[in-house]
mmCIF file of C-alpha atoms in Angstrom:
data_model
loop_
_atom_site.group_PDB
_atom_site.id
_atom_site.type_symbol
_atom_site.label_atom_id
_atom_site.label_comp_id
_atom_site.label_asym_id
_atom_site.label_seq_id
_atom_site.Cartn_x
_atom_site.Cartn_y
_atom_site.Cartn_z
ATOM 1 C CA MET A 1 3.508 -45.888 56.254
ATOM 2 C CA ILE A 2 6.350 -43.390 56.382
ATOM 3 C CA SER A 3 8.382 -42.706 53.266
ATOM 4 C CA ILE A 4 11.608 -40.725 53.323
ATOM 5 C CA THR A 5 12.799 -39.028 50.147
ATOM 6 C CA THR A 6 15.086 -36.236 49.055
ATOM 7 C CA LEU A 7 13.525 -32.787 48.971
ATOM 8 C CA CYS A 8 13.976 -31.284 45.537
ATOM 9 C CA VAL A 9 14.086 -27.498 45.808
ATOM 10 C CA ASP A 10 12.493 -27.300 42.338
ATOM 11 C CA ASN A 11 9.338 -28.863 43.748
ATOM 12 C CA THR A 12 7.709 -25.613 44.903
ATOM 13 C CA SER A 13 4.690 -27.379 46.365
ATOM 14 C CA ARG A 14 6.859 -29.545 48.641
ATOM 15 C CA THR A 15 9.115 -26.610 49.484
ATOM 16 C CA SER A 16 6.075 -24.602 50.596
ATOM 17 C CA GLU A 17 4.802 -27.532 52.693
ATOM 18 C CA VAL A 18 8.171 -27.808 54.427
ATOM 19 C CA ALA A 19 8.314 -24.057 55.071
ATOM 20 C CA LEU A 20 4.921 -24.164 56.803
ATOM 21 C CA LEU A 21 6.021 -27.227 58.774
ATOM 22 C CA LEU A 22 9.167 -25.403 59.890
ATOM 23 C CA LEU A 23 7.263 -22.281 60.879
ATOM 24 C CA ASP A 24 4.704 -24.259 62.881
ATOM 25 C CA GLY A 25 7.217 -26.675 64.403
ATOM 26 C CA PHE A 26 9.356 -23.984 66.010
ATOM 27 C CA ARG A 27 6.563 -21.621 67.049
ATOM 28 C CA GLY A 28 6.981 -20.809 70.733
ATOM 29 C CA ILE A 29 10.375 -22.545 70.925
ATOM 30 C CA SER A 30 12.541 -20.300 68.766
ATOM 31 C CA ASP A 31 12.299 -16.977 67.018
ATOM 32 C CA ALA A 32 14.475 -18.230 64.161
ATOM 33 C CA TRP A 33 11.644 -18.195 61.620
ATOM 34 C CA SER A 34 9.042 -15.564 62.355
ATOM 35 C CA ASP A 35 7.111 -15.650 59.072
ATOM 36 C CA THR A 36 6.489 -17.772 55.993
ATOM 37 C CA ALA A 37 9.068 -15.896 53.917
ATOM 38 C CA SER A 38 11.895 -16.540 56.402
ATOM 39 C CA ALA A 39 10.905 -20.198 56.733
ATOM 40 C CA HIS A 40 10.772 -20.591 52.951
ATOM 41 C CA HIS A 41 14.215 -18.985 52.639
ATOM 42 C CA GLU A 42 15.573 -21.467 55.209
ATOM 43 C CA VAL A 43 14.168 -24.443 53.276
ATOM 44 C CA VAL A 44 15.628 -23.262 49.981
ATOM 45 C CA ALA A 45 19.012 -22.454 51.558
ATOM 46 C CA ASN A 46 19.205 -25.941 53.083
ATOM 47 C CA SER A 47 18.157 -27.801 49.950
ATOM 48 C CA THR A 48 21.022 -26.960 47.605
ATOM 49 C CA SER A 49 23.122 -29.558 45.805
ATOM 50 C CA THR A 50 25.764 -29.390 48.559
ATOM 51 C CA HIS A 51 23.222 -30.271 51.271
ATOM 52 C CA VAL A 52 21.344 -33.418 52.166
ATOM 53 C CA SER A 53 17.670 -32.497 52.541
ATOM 54 C CA LEU A 54 15.143 -35.220 53.387
ATOM 55 C CA ILE A 55 11.394 -35.189 53.901
ATOM 56 C CA ALA A 56 9.197 -37.728 55.634
ATOM 57 C CA CYS A 57 5.743 -38.229 54.151
ATOM 58 C CA VAL A 58 2.662 -40.023 55.416
ATOM 59 C CA ASP A 59 -0.091 -40.480 52.844
ATOM 60 C CA GLU A 60 1.652 -37.977 50.535
ATOM 61 C CA ALA A 61 1.655 -35.236 53.204
ATOM 62 C CA VAL A 62 4.996 -33.874 54.414
ATOM 63 C CA VAL A 63 5.242 -34.528 58.151
ATOM 64 C CA GLY A 64 8.976 -34.133 58.732
ATOM 65 C CA TRP A 65 12.139 -32.560 57.375
ATOM 66 C CA VAL A 66 15.846 -32.741 58.132
ATOM 67 C CA ALA A 67 18.792 -31.144 56.378
ATOM 68 C CA ALA A 68 22.565 -31.163 56.768
ATOM 69 C CA ASN A 69 25.504 -29.383 55.201
ATOM 70 C CA PRO A 70 29.172 -30.315 54.996
ATOM 71 C CA GLN A 71 31.742 -28.665 57.242
ATOM 72 C CA TYR A 72 35.451 -29.338 57.881
ATOM 73 C CA ASP A 73 36.134 -30.454 54.289
ATOM 74 C CA GLY A 74 33.206 -32.883 54.487
ATOM 75 C CA HIS A 75 34.515 -34.826 57.495
ATOM 76 C CA ALA A 76 31.776 -33.414 59.705
ATOM 77 C CA TRP A 77 28.257 -32.423 58.685
ATOM 78 C CA GLU A 78 25.971 -30.057 60.555
ATOM 79 C CA LEU A 79 22.394 -31.250 61.031
ATOM 80 C CA HIS A 80 20.202 -28.185 60.596
ATOM 81 C CA PRO A 81 17.251 -28.133 60.986
ATOM 82 C CA LEU A 82 15.041 -31.044 62.051
ATOM 83 C CA VAL A 83 11.282 -30.694 62.426
ATOM 84 C CA VAL A 84 8.295 -33.059 62.670
ATOM 85 C CA ALA A 85 4.649 -31.999 62.593
ATOM 86 C CA SER A 86 3.248 -31.923 66.120
ATOM 87 C CA ALA A 87 0.502 -34.456 65.304
ATOM 88 C CA PHE A 88 3.157 -36.957 64.165
ATOM 89 C CA ARG A 89 5.699 -36.662 66.963
ATOM 90 C CA ARG A 90 6.722 -39.647 69.085
ATOM 91 C CA ARG A 91 6.112 -42.039 66.183
ATOM 92 C CA GLY A 92 9.746 -42.574 65.180
ATOM 93 C CA ILE A 93 9.697 -40.107 62.283
ATOM 94 C CA ALA A 94 12.511 -37.903 63.585
ATOM 95 C CA ARG A 95 14.562 -41.003 64.404
ATOM 96 C CA ALA A 96 14.008 -42.353 60.876
ATOM 97 C CA LEU A 97 14.990 -39.014 59.343
ATOM 98 C CA VAL A 98 18.209 -38.776 61.387
ATOM 99 C CA THR A 99 19.089 -42.431 60.757
ATOM 100 C CA THR A 100 18.655 -41.945 57.002
ATOM 101 C CA LEU A 101 20.606 -38.697 57.174
ATOM 102 C CA CYS A 102 23.492 -40.444 58.973
ATOM 103 C CA ALA A 103 23.674 -43.090 56.257
ATOM 104 C CA GLN A 104 23.660 -40.495 53.491
ATOM 105 C CA VAL A 105 26.348 -38.253 54.967
ATOM 106 C CA LYS A 106 28.492 -41.293 55.768
ATOM 107 C CA ALA A 107 28.222 -42.326 52.105
ATOM 108 C CA LYS A 108 29.527 -38.834 51.252
ATOM 109 C CA GLY A 109 32.627 -39.389 53.402
ATOM 110 C CA ALA A 110 31.527 -37.894 56.719
ATOM 111 C CA THR A 111 32.771 -39.293 59.987
ATOM 112 C CA THR A 112 30.835 -36.974 62.298
ATOM 113 C CA LEU A 113 27.355 -35.461 62.437
ATOM 114 C CA PHE A 114 26.816 -32.523 64.782
ATOM 115 C CA VAL A 115 23.910 -30.335 65.793
ATOM 116 C CA TRP A 116 23.626 -27.081 67.715
ATOM 117 C CA CYS A 117 20.508 -26.880 69.907
ATOM 118 C CA ASP A 118 19.514 -23.412 71.040
ATOM 119 C CA ASP A 119 17.948 -22.954 74.428
ATOM 120 C CA GLU A 120 15.956 -19.767 74.105
ATOM 121 C CA GLY A 121 13.182 -20.964 76.412
ATOM 122 C CA GLY A 122 15.030 -21.977 79.561
ATOM 123 C CA TYR A 123 14.603 -25.743 79.126
ATOM 124 C CA THR A 124 18.146 -26.748 80.133
ATOM 125 C CA SER A 125 20.383 -26.242 83.123
ATOM 126 C CA LEU A 126 22.617 -24.075 80.895
ATOM 127 C CA ALA A 127 19.956 -21.402 80.360
ATOM 128 C CA ASP A 128 19.264 -18.330 82.434
ATOM 129 C CA THR A 129 22.608 -18.538 84.214
ATOM 130 C CA SER A 130 26.077 -17.078 83.777
ATOM 131 C CA LEU A 131 28.223 -19.852 82.333
ATOM 132 C CA TYR A 132 31.454 -17.885 82.631
ATOM 133 C CA PRO A 133 34.254 -18.128 83.642
ATOM 134 C CA ASP A 134 34.171 -21.928 83.177
ATOM 135 C CA PRO A 135 31.342 -23.135 80.898
ATOM 136 C CA LEU A 136 32.531 -26.752 81.038
ATOM 137 C CA VAL A 137 31.750 -26.968 84.765
ATOM 138 C CA HIS A 138 28.121 -26.278 83.853
ATOM 139 C CA VAL A 139 28.218 -28.699 80.898
ATOM 140 C CA ALA A 140 29.320 -31.484 83.279
ATOM 141 C CA GLN A 141 26.091 -30.962 85.261
ATOM 142 C CA PHE A 142 23.812 -30.684 82.222
ATOM 143 C CA SER A 143 20.133 -31.549 82.382
ATOM 144 C CA ALA A 144 17.203 -30.764 80.110
ATOM 145 C CA THR A 145 13.431 -30.953 80.027
ATOM 146 C CA SER A 146 10.951 -31.136 77.163
ATOM 147 C CA PRO A 147 10.508 -29.533 74.664
ATOM 148 C CA HIS A 148 14.290 -29.154 74.364
ATOM 149 C CA ALA A 149 15.740 -31.681 71.892
ATOM 150 C CA ALA A 150 18.669 -32.758 74.110
ATOM 151 C CA GLY A 151 17.007 -35.980 75.287
ATOM 152 C CA PHE A 152 16.152 -36.959 71.722
ATOM 153 C CA TYR A 153 19.706 -36.499 70.459
ATOM 154 C CA LEU A 154 21.231 -38.286 73.450
ATOM 155 C CA LYS A 155 18.946 -41.300 72.803
ATOM 156 C CA LEU A 156 20.197 -41.373 69.198
ATOM 157 C CA GLY A 157 23.798 -41.716 70.311
ATOM 158 C CA PHE A 158 24.851 -38.090 70.188
ATOM 159 C CA SER A 159 27.188 -36.833 72.902
ATOM 160 C CA LEU A 160 27.071 -33.469 74.613
ATOM 161 C CA CYS A 161 30.247 -31.762 73.408
ATOM 162 C CA GLY A 162 30.013 -28.163 74.493
ATOM 163 C CA VAL A 163 28.169 -24.911 74.813
ATOM 164 C CA LEU A 164 28.347 -21.444 73.326
ATOM 165 C CA PRO A 165 27.201 -19.223 76.203
ATOM 166 C CA ASP A 166 24.851 -16.337 75.436
ATOM 167 C CA ALA A 167 24.737 -17.207 71.708
ATOM 168 C CA ASN A 168 21.127 -16.018 71.481
ATOM 169 C CA GLY A 169 21.365 -13.305 74.136
ATOM 170 C CA ILE A 170 22.246 -13.283 77.824
ATOM 171 C CA GLY A 171 21.305 -16.632 79.386
ATOM 172 C CA LYS A 172 20.350 -18.206 76.025
ATOM 173 C CA PRO A 173 23.072 -20.675 75.037
ATOM 174 C CA ASP A 174 23.591 -22.844 71.994
ATOM 175 C CA ILE A 175 24.449 -26.428 72.965
ATOM 176 C CA LEU A 176 26.587 -28.741 70.825
ATOM 177 C CA PHE A 177 25.897 -32.454 70.336
ATOM 178 C CA SER A 178 27.766 -34.775 67.973
ATOM 179 C CA ARG A 179 28.127 -38.426 67.033
ATOM 180 C CA ARG A 180 30.178 -40.622 64.773
ATOM 181 C CA VAL A 181 28.309 -41.782 61.689
#
């Protein structure tokens, strides 16, 4: 059975578990967290009192984490990051985390939840191409393959809203998805 609870940054054992989960979950997909220290810093930074930080546990082991922080005077919240242990993917854990997150940010007055999804690995039609001078032409023809998270977010009711070309280097865009909560 999956349980979803708030991650308390004071719980150093849980914080360490989440950091390792983050490091492992993005290995080979993103260079955002290259070592345990950077992953631990990310967990702590996204578990402050202004954030919503949730963990999913199975048999007391942390198998998923999602966090969000308020933007635009709390009307919109940015989901960042979301990770599920590879052995527990495709079991509804990420969906449960995002659904719970939506309810919690809505209770805090949010109307919108958004997420930026990097494409550093060439998994979308927006990667490895020049998106200028008109990025929206490329957005209109968007497609993605696994392991990019686009399909997951679209299934959860997020809409593709835009792209920041070359955000992670030439041909490595950041792609914006959002939904009403």
